mmCIF file of N, CA and C in Angstrom:
data_model
loop_
_atom_site.group_PDB
_atom_site.id
_atom_site.type_symbol
_atom_site.label_atom_id
_atom_site.label_comp_id
_atom_site.label_asym_id
_atom_site.label_seq_id
_atom_site.Cartn_x
_atom_site.Cartn_y
_atom_site.Cartn_z
ATOM 1 N N MET G 1 22.801 -52.791 -10.852
ATOM 2 C CA MET G 1 22.102 -52.391 -9.658
ATOM 3 C C MET G 1 21.010 -53.408 -9.354
ATOM 4 N N ALA G 2 20.798 -53.655 -8.096
ATOM 5 C CA ALA G 2 19.803 -54.623 -7.665
ATOM 6 C C ALA G 2 18.391 -54.077 -7.850
ATOM 7 N N ARG G 3 17.463 -54.980 -7.993
ATOM 8 C CA ARG G 3 16.064 -54.589 -8.123
ATOM 9 C C ARG G 3 15.468 -54.412 -6.732
ATOM 10 N N VAL G 4 14.819 -53.277 -6.509
ATOM 11 C CA VAL G 4 14.157 -53.013 -5.238
ATOM 12 C C VAL G 4 12.733 -52.564 -5.510
ATOM 13 N N ALA G 5 11.879 -52.747 -4.526
ATOM 14 C CA ALA G 5 10.499 -52.271 -4.600
ATOM 15 C C ALA G 5 10.191 -51.560 -3.292
ATOM 16 N N VAL G 6 9.599 -50.381 -3.400
ATOM 17 C CA VAL G 6 9.271 -49.582 -2.224
ATOM 18 C C VAL G 6 7.834 -49.112 -2.353
ATOM 19 N N THR G 7 7.069 -49.232 -1.264
ATOM 20 C CA THR G 7 5.701 -48.738 -1.221
ATOM 21 C C THR G 7 5.623 -47.636 -0.177
ATOM 22 N N VAL G 8 5.336 -46.418 -0.653
ATOM 23 C CA VAL G 8 5.177 -45.239 0.193
ATOM 24 C C VAL G 8 3.891 -44.558 -0.260
ATOM 25 N N PRO G 9 3.044 -44.117 0.666
ATOM 26 C CA PRO G 9 1.851 -43.403 0.216
ATOM 27 C C PRO G 9 2.240 -42.136 -0.545
ATOM 28 N N ALA G 10 1.515 -41.813 -1.600
ATOM 29 C CA ALA G 10 1.816 -40.623 -2.400
ATOM 30 C C ALA G 10 1.524 -39.352 -1.619
ATOM 31 N N SER G 11 0.525 -39.429 -0.720
ATOM 32 C CA SER G 11 0.184 -38.255 0.078
ATOM 33 C C SER G 11 -0.272 -38.694 1.457
ATOM 34 N N ALA G 12 -0.195 -37.748 2.407
ATOM 35 C CA ALA G 12 -0.612 -38.012 3.782
ATOM 36 C C ALA G 12 -0.944 -36.688 4.443
ATOM 37 N N LYS G 13 -1.656 -36.746 5.546
ATOM 38 C CA LYS G 13 -1.942 -35.557 6.334
ATOM 39 C C LYS G 13 -0.780 -35.317 7.291
ATOM 40 N N ARG G 14 -0.501 -34.055 7.577
ATOM 41 C CA ARG G 14 0.575 -33.715 8.517
ATOM 42 C C ARG G 14 0.314 -34.401 9.865
ATOM 43 N N GLY G 15 1.333 -35.087 10.383
ATOM 44 C CA GLY G 15 1.222 -35.788 11.649
ATOM 45 C C GLY G 15 0.718 -37.216 11.540
ATOM 46 N N GLU G 16 0.293 -37.622 10.354
ATOM 47 C CA GLU G 16 -0.212 -38.986 10.149
ATOM 48 C C GLU G 16 0.937 -39.988 10.185
ATOM 49 N N ILE G 17 0.687 -41.139 10.786
ATOM 50 C CA ILE G 17 1.671 -42.228 10.784
ATOM 51 C C ILE G 17 1.499 -42.986 9.474
ATOM 52 N N ILE G 18 2.582 -43.108 8.721
ATOM 53 C CA ILE G 18 2.531 -43.800 7.436
ATOM 54 C C ILE G 18 3.355 -45.084 7.499
ATOM 55 N N GLU G 19 2.901 -46.084 6.758
ATOM 56 C CA GLU G 19 3.620 -47.353 6.682
ATOM 57 C C GLU G 19 4.438 -47.382 5.396
ATOM 58 N N ILE G 20 5.679 -47.811 5.528
ATOM 59 C CA ILE G 20 6.591 -47.912 4.389
ATOM 60 C C ILE G 20 7.026 -49.369 4.281
ATOM 61 N N ARG G 21 6.962 -49.907 3.064
ATOM 62 C CA ARG G 21 7.390 -51.293 2.823
ATOM 63 C C ARG G 21 8.503 -51.281 1.790
ATOM 64 N N THR G 22 9.542 -52.048 2.068
ATOM 65 C CA THR G 22 10.661 -52.135 1.130
ATOM 66 C C THR G 22 11.016 -53.594 0.897
ATOM 67 N N LEU G 23 11.467 -53.881 -0.304
ATOM 68 C CA LEU G 23 11.897 -55.228 -0.654
ATOM 69 C C LEU G 23 13.116 -55.094 -1.570
ATOM 70 N N ALA G 24 14.181 -55.792 -1.237
ATOM 71 C CA ALA G 24 15.385 -55.780 -2.071
ATOM 72 C C ALA G 24 15.645 -57.185 -2.577
ATOM 73 N N GLN G 25 15.890 -57.306 -3.865
ATOM 74 C CA GLN G 25 16.182 -58.607 -4.445
ATOM 75 C C GLN G 25 17.618 -58.985 -4.115
ATOM 76 N N HIS G 26 17.784 -60.059 -3.361
ATOM 77 C CA HIS G 26 19.116 -60.505 -2.962
ATOM 78 C C HIS G 26 19.028 -61.948 -2.475
ATOM 79 N N ALA G 27 19.994 -62.770 -2.842
ATOM 80 C CA ALA G 27 19.975 -64.195 -2.477
ATOM 81 C C ALA G 27 20.218 -64.444 -0.998
ATOM 82 N N MET G 28 20.942 -63.543 -0.310
ATOM 83 C CA MET G 28 21.229 -63.654 1.118
ATOM 84 C C MET G 28 21.852 -65.013 1.486
ATOM 85 N N GLU G 29 23.005 -65.296 0.937
ATOM 86 C CA GLU G 29 23.736 -66.535 1.253
ATOM 87 C C GLU G 29 24.392 -66.368 2.615
ATOM 88 N N ASN G 30 24.059 -67.246 3.567
ATOM 89 C CA ASN G 30 24.481 -67.063 4.960
ATOM 90 C C ASN G 30 25.926 -67.449 5.269
ATOM 91 N N GLY G 31 26.602 -68.129 4.376
ATOM 92 C CA GLY G 31 27.994 -68.497 4.620
ATOM 93 C C GLY G 31 28.171 -69.788 5.411
ATOM 94 N N PHE G 32 27.086 -70.490 5.704
ATOM 95 C CA PHE G 32 27.164 -71.739 6.470
ATOM 96 C C PHE G 32 26.887 -72.969 5.605
ATOM 97 N N ARG G 33 26.425 -72.759 4.379
ATOM 98 C CA ARG G 33 26.082 -73.894 3.529
ATOM 99 C C ARG G 33 27.300 -74.334 2.720
ATOM 100 N N HIS G 34 27.236 -75.573 2.243
ATOM 101 C CA HIS G 34 28.319 -76.149 1.440
ATOM 102 C C HIS G 34 27.785 -76.577 0.077
ATOM 103 N N THR G 35 28.670 -76.599 -0.917
ATOM 104 C CA THR G 35 28.304 -77.094 -2.239
ATOM 105 C C THR G 35 28.215 -78.621 -2.184
ATOM 106 N N GLN G 36 27.809 -79.235 -3.290
ATOM 107 C CA GLN G 36 27.733 -80.698 -3.340
ATOM 108 C C GLN G 36 29.108 -81.335 -3.203
ATOM 109 N N THR G 37 30.169 -80.564 -3.508
ATOM 110 C CA THR G 37 31.531 -81.109 -3.372
ATOM 111 C C THR G 37 32.135 -80.795 -2.012
ATOM 112 N N GLY G 38 31.348 -80.167 -1.115
ATOM 113 C CA GLY G 38 31.815 -79.909 0.238
ATOM 114 C C GLY G 38 32.473 -78.553 0.461
ATOM 115 N N GLU G 39 32.573 -77.747 -0.583
ATOM 116 C CA GLU G 39 33.177 -76.421 -0.423
ATOM 117 C C GLU G 39 32.187 -75.470 0.249
ATOM 118 N N LEU G 40 32.704 -74.625 1.136
ATOM 119 C CA LEU G 40 31.871 -73.651 1.817
ATOM 120 C C LEU G 40 31.469 -72.542 0.840
ATOM 121 N N ILE G 41 30.175 -72.228 0.806
ATOM 122 C CA ILE G 41 29.685 -71.131 -0.028
ATOM 123 C C ILE G 41 29.904 -69.846 0.760
ATOM 124 N N PRO G 42 30.630 -68.887 0.221
ATOM 125 C CA PRO G 42 30.935 -67.666 0.967
ATOM 126 C C PRO G 42 29.685 -66.859 1.317
ATOM 127 N N ARG G 43 29.766 -66.188 2.453
ATOM 128 C CA ARG G 43 28.667 -65.334 2.892
ATOM 129 C C ARG G 43 28.477 -64.187 1.906
ATOM 130 N N ASP G 44 27.216 -63.866 1.614
ATOM 131 C CA ASP G 44 26.881 -62.744 0.746
ATOM 132 C C ASP G 44 25.501 -62.251 1.174
ATOM 133 N N ILE G 45 25.479 -61.270 2.094
ATOM 134 C CA ILE G 45 24.215 -60.788 2.628
ATOM 135 C C ILE G 45 24.144 -59.259 2.573
ATOM 136 N N ILE G 46 22.931 -58.743 2.690
ATOM 137 C CA ILE G 46 22.733 -57.319 2.928
ATOM 138 C C ILE G 46 23.002 -57.115 4.412
ATOM 139 N N THR G 47 23.858 -56.164 4.740
ATOM 140 C CA THR G 47 24.229 -55.955 6.142
ATOM 141 C C THR G 47 23.588 -54.727 6.775
ATOM 142 N N GLN G 48 23.231 -53.735 5.971
ATOM 143 C CA GLN G 48 22.645 -52.500 6.498
ATOM 144 C C GLN G 48 21.503 -52.026 5.610
ATOM 145 N N PHE G 49 20.493 -51.448 6.240
ATOM 146 C CA PHE G 49 19.418 -50.768 5.525
ATOM 147 C C PHE G 49 19.143 -49.470 6.260
ATOM 148 N N SER G 50 18.940 -48.390 5.515
ATOM 149 C CA SER G 50 18.591 -47.125 6.152
ATOM 150 C C SER G 50 17.605 -46.353 5.288
ATOM 151 N N CYS G 51 16.834 -45.487 5.955
ATOM 152 C CA CYS G 51 15.885 -44.614 5.272
ATOM 153 C C CYS G 51 16.018 -43.219 5.859
ATOM 154 N N SER G 52 16.168 -42.238 4.976
ATOM 155 C CA SER G 52 16.223 -40.837 5.388
ATOM 156 C C SER G 52 15.025 -40.105 4.802
ATOM 157 N N TYR G 53 14.459 -39.211 5.597
ATOM 158 C CA TYR G 53 13.309 -38.410 5.192
ATOM 159 C C TYR G 53 13.771 -36.960 5.154
ATOM 160 N N ASN G 54 13.875 -36.397 3.962
ATOM 161 C CA ASN G 54 14.417 -35.052 3.767
ATOM 162 C C ASN G 54 15.775 -34.881 4.438
ATOM 163 N N GLY G 55 16.626 -35.892 4.285
ATOM 164 C CA GLY G 55 17.988 -35.835 4.797
ATOM 165 C C GLY G 55 18.167 -36.245 6.244
ATOM 166 N N VAL G 56 17.087 -36.548 6.959
ATOM 167 C CA VAL G 56 17.162 -36.963 8.361
ATOM 168 C C VAL G 56 16.863 -38.456 8.446
ATOM 169 N N GLU G 57 17.780 -39.215 9.012
ATOM 170 C CA GLU G 57 17.570 -40.657 9.124
ATOM 171 C C GLU G 57 16.394 -40.947 10.053
ATOM 172 N N VAL G 58 15.423 -41.728 9.550
ATOM 173 C CA VAL G 58 14.249 -42.075 10.346
ATOM 174 C C VAL G 58 14.187 -43.565 10.676
ATOM 175 N N PHE G 59 15.006 -44.369 9.985
ATOM 176 C CA PHE G 59 15.013 -45.808 10.251
ATOM 177 C C PHE G 59 16.342 -46.388 9.808
ATOM 178 N N ARG G 60 16.890 -47.301 10.621
ATOM 179 C CA ARG G 60 18.117 -48.015 10.287
ATOM 180 C C ARG G 60 18.002 -49.437 10.846
ATOM 181 N N ALA G 61 18.498 -50.393 10.076
ATOM 182 C CA ALA G 61 18.504 -51.783 10.523
ATOM 183 C C ALA G 61 19.842 -52.419 10.171
ATOM 184 N N GLU G 62 20.367 -53.198 11.092
ATOM 185 C CA GLU G 62 21.553 -54.004 10.846
ATOM 186 C C GLU G 62 21.057 -55.430 10.619
ATOM 187 N N LEU G 63 21.412 -56.006 9.475
ATOM 188 C CA LEU G 63 20.900 -57.322 9.095
ATOM 189 C C LEU G 63 21.969 -58.392 9.297
ATOM 190 N N HIS G 64 21.522 -59.621 9.553
ATOM 191 C CA HIS G 64 22.416 -60.727 9.879
ATOM 192 C C HIS G 64 22.127 -61.937 8.993
ATOM 193 N N PRO G 65 23.003 -62.946 8.993
ATOM 194 C CA PRO G 65 22.861 -64.093 8.096
ATOM 195 C C PRO G 65 21.554 -64.870 8.198
ATOM 196 N N ALA G 66 20.835 -64.792 9.282
ATOM 197 C CA ALA G 66 19.609 -65.578 9.430
ATOM 198 C C ALA G 66 18.432 -64.989 8.664
ATOM 199 N N LEU G 67 18.593 -63.839 8.046
ATOM 200 C CA LEU G 67 17.511 -63.196 7.314
ATOM 201 C C LEU G 67 17.246 -63.921 5.996
ATOM 202 N N ALA G 68 15.994 -63.947 5.588
ATOM 203 C CA ALA G 68 15.595 -64.635 4.360
ATOM 204 C C ALA G 68 16.086 -63.903 3.119
ATOM 205 N N ALA G 69 16.105 -64.615 2.020
ATOM 206 C CA ALA G 69 16.409 -64.001 0.728
ATOM 207 C C ALA G 69 15.343 -62.952 0.418
ATOM 208 N N ASN G 70 15.711 -61.947 -0.367
ATOM 209 C CA ASN G 70 14.802 -60.878 -0.762
ATOM 210 C C ASN G 70 14.085 -60.271 0.444
ATOM 211 N N PRO G 71 14.848 -59.698 1.382
ATOM 212 C CA PRO G 71 14.248 -59.254 2.640
ATOM 213 C C PRO G 71 13.209 -58.139 2.467
ATOM 214 N N LEU G 72 12.059 -58.359 3.102
ATOM 215 C CA LEU G 72 10.982 -57.385 3.161
ATOM 216 C C LEU G 72 11.112 -56.663 4.496
ATOM 217 N N ILE G 73 11.244 -55.340 4.454
ATOM 218 C CA ILE G 73 11.358 -54.543 5.669
ATOM 219 C C ILE G 73 10.199 -53.560 5.680
ATOM 220 N N THR G 74 9.411 -53.582 6.747
ATOM 221 C CA THR G 74 8.270 -52.693 6.902
ATOM 222 C C THR G 74 8.458 -51.886 8.175
ATOM 223 N N PHE G 75 8.213 -50.582 8.093
ATOM 224 C CA PHE G 75 8.330 -49.721 9.268
ATOM 225 C C PHE G 75 7.395 -48.539 9.098
ATOM 226 N N THR G 76 7.240 -47.744 10.154
ATOM 227 C CA THR G 76 6.381 -46.571 10.101
ATOM 228 C C THR G 76 7.189 -45.321 10.454
ATOM 229 N N THR G 77 6.680 -44.185 10.003
ATOM 230 C CA THR G 77 7.231 -42.886 10.378
ATOM 231 C C THR G 77 6.084 -41.888 10.342
ATOM 232 N N VAL G 78 6.337 -40.697 10.859
ATOM 233 C CA VAL G 78 5.324 -39.652 10.880
ATOM 234 C C VAL G 78 5.518 -38.744 9.668
ATOM 235 N N ALA G 79 4.446 -38.495 8.940
ATOM 236 C CA ALA G 79 4.492 -37.586 7.789
ATOM 237 C C ALA G 79 4.532 -36.158 8.329
ATOM 238 N N SER G 80 5.697 -35.549 8.274
ATOM 239 C CA SER G 80 5.852 -34.215 8.855
ATOM 240 C C SER G 80 5.834 -33.100 7.823
ATOM 241 N N GLU G 81 6.342 -33.386 6.624
ATOM 242 C CA GLU G 81 6.375 -32.387 5.560
ATOM 243 C C GLU G 81 6.556 -33.083 4.219
ATOM 244 N N SER G 82 6.197 -32.377 3.162
ATOM 245 C CA SER G 82 6.404 -32.924 1.825
ATOM 246 C C SER G 82 7.896 -33.073 1.581
ATOM 247 N N GLY G 83 8.255 -34.092 0.810
ATOM 248 C CA GLY G 83 9.668 -34.265 0.532
ATOM 249 C C GLY G 83 9.996 -35.624 -0.051
ATOM 250 N N THR G 84 11.223 -36.036 0.198
ATOM 251 C CA THR G 84 11.762 -37.251 -0.400
ATOM 252 C C THR G 84 12.243 -38.209 0.672
ATOM 253 N N LEU G 85 11.918 -39.460 0.476
ATOM 254 C CA LEU G 85 12.459 -40.542 1.305
ATOM 255 C C LEU G 85 13.547 -41.223 0.492
ATOM 256 N N GLU G 86 14.729 -41.355 1.071
ATOM 257 C CA GLU G 86 15.873 -42.000 0.416
ATOM 258 C C GLU G 86 16.153 -43.322 1.121
ATOM 259 N N PHE G 87 16.243 -44.390 0.353
ATOM 260 C CA PHE G 87 16.473 -45.731 0.894
ATOM 261 C C PHE G 87 17.825 -46.232 0.415
ATOM 262 N N LYS G 88 18.542 -46.929 1.302
ATOM 263 C CA LYS G 88 19.853 -47.469 0.920
ATOM 264 C C LYS G 88 20.078 -48.826 1.587
ATOM 265 N N TRP G 89 20.436 -49.795 0.757
ATOM 266 C CA TRP G 89 20.803 -51.127 1.209
ATOM 267 C C TRP G 89 22.287 -51.311 0.897
ATOM 268 N N THR G 90 23.081 -51.817 1.832
ATOM 269 C CA THR G 90 24.488 -52.123 1.576
ATOM 270 C C THR G 90 24.776 -53.523 2.100
ATOM 271 N N GLY G 91 25.794 -54.147 1.524
ATOM 272 C CA GLY G 91 26.086 -55.508 1.953
ATOM 273 C C GLY G 91 27.447 -55.984 1.528
ATOM 274 N N ASP G 92 27.644 -57.272 1.677
ATOM 275 C CA ASP G 92 28.904 -57.926 1.331
ATOM 276 C C ASP G 92 29.184 -57.806 -0.165
ATOM 277 N N ASN G 93 30.443 -57.934 -0.514
ATOM 278 C CA ASN G 93 30.884 -57.959 -1.909
ATOM 279 C C ASN G 93 30.497 -56.714 -2.690
ATOM 280 N N GLY G 94 30.434 -55.569 -2.014
ATOM 281 C CA GLY G 94 30.155 -54.310 -2.684
ATOM 282 C C GLY G 94 28.703 -54.072 -3.041
ATOM 283 N N TYR G 95 27.803 -54.848 -2.485
ATOM 284 C CA TYR G 95 26.373 -54.689 -2.796
ATOM 285 C C TYR G 95 25.877 -53.325 -2.315
ATOM 286 N N VAL G 96 25.282 -52.565 -3.199
ATOM 287 C CA VAL G 96 24.640 -51.296 -2.867
ATOM 288 C C VAL G 96 23.405 -51.148 -3.744
ATOM 289 N N ALA G 97 22.291 -50.806 -3.121
ATOM 290 C CA ALA G 97 21.073 -50.504 -3.854
ATOM 291 C C ALA G 97 20.460 -49.267 -3.222
ATOM 292 N N THR G 98 19.937 -48.388 -4.063
ATOM 293 C CA THR G 98 19.305 -47.168 -3.566
ATOM 294 C C THR G 98 17.973 -46.959 -4.271
ATOM 295 N N HIS G 99 17.134 -46.198 -3.614
ATOM 296 C CA HIS G 99 15.838 -45.856 -4.195
ATOM 297 C C HIS G 99 15.353 -44.586 -3.496
ATOM 298 N N SER G 100 14.539 -43.810 -4.183
ATOM 299 C CA SER G 100 13.939 -42.638 -3.556
ATOM 300 C C SER G 100 12.459 -42.594 -3.918
ATOM 301 N N ALA G 101 11.679 -41.992 -3.031
ATOM 302 C CA ALA G 101 10.237 -41.851 -3.242
ATOM 303 C C ALA G 101 9.789 -40.505 -2.680
ATOM 304 N N LYS G 102 8.863 -39.889 -3.365
ATOM 305 C CA LYS G 102 8.336 -38.585 -2.929
ATOM 306 C C LYS G 102 7.028 -38.777 -2.196
ATOM 307 N N ILE G 103 6.784 -37.877 -1.230
ATOM 308 C CA ILE G 103 5.519 -37.868 -0.515
ATOM 309 C C ILE G 103 5.061 -36.412 -0.393
ATOM 310 N N THR G 104 3.756 -36.201 -0.573
ATOM 311 C CA THR G 104 3.170 -34.880 -0.436
ATOM 312 C C THR G 104 2.374 -34.859 0.863
ATOM 313 N N VAL G 105 2.672 -33.908 1.731
ATOM 314 C CA VAL G 105 1.999 -33.794 3.021
ATOM 315 C C VAL G 105 1.159 -32.520 3.013
ATOM 316 N N ALA G 106 -0.127 -32.698 3.339
ATOM 317 C CA ALA G 106 -1.045 -31.550 3.344
ATOM 318 C C ALA G 106 -1.451 -31.185 4.755
#
C-alpha cells in the first residue's frame, strides 16, 4: 500500500469551514519521457481522488499526467457532524491507496 498523509482538524464547530490536506506518495510518470536507450517509459499516474464525509462524497478530482509527483491536494468542506472522512486515490497499474480520519463536531 502506498504511503499517504492526511491533515484533518480533530475537532470543529458545527458549520465551520475546515481545511483538509492530503498527500499521496507516487512517482507520477507521465508517459512522455524516454529512457537513455530511447524506450518510452509507460504512463503511471494517480487518475482519481475522492473524499467522503460519513458516506457522502464531498470532493472528487480527476488527475492528469501534468501533475507533479507526490500530489498534494488541499480542499475545504463544512463540518456538519462528527464522523469519518474516507479518502481514496486510484490510478494506473492497479494503484489504490485509502485513508480515514475522524472529526468531532461540537
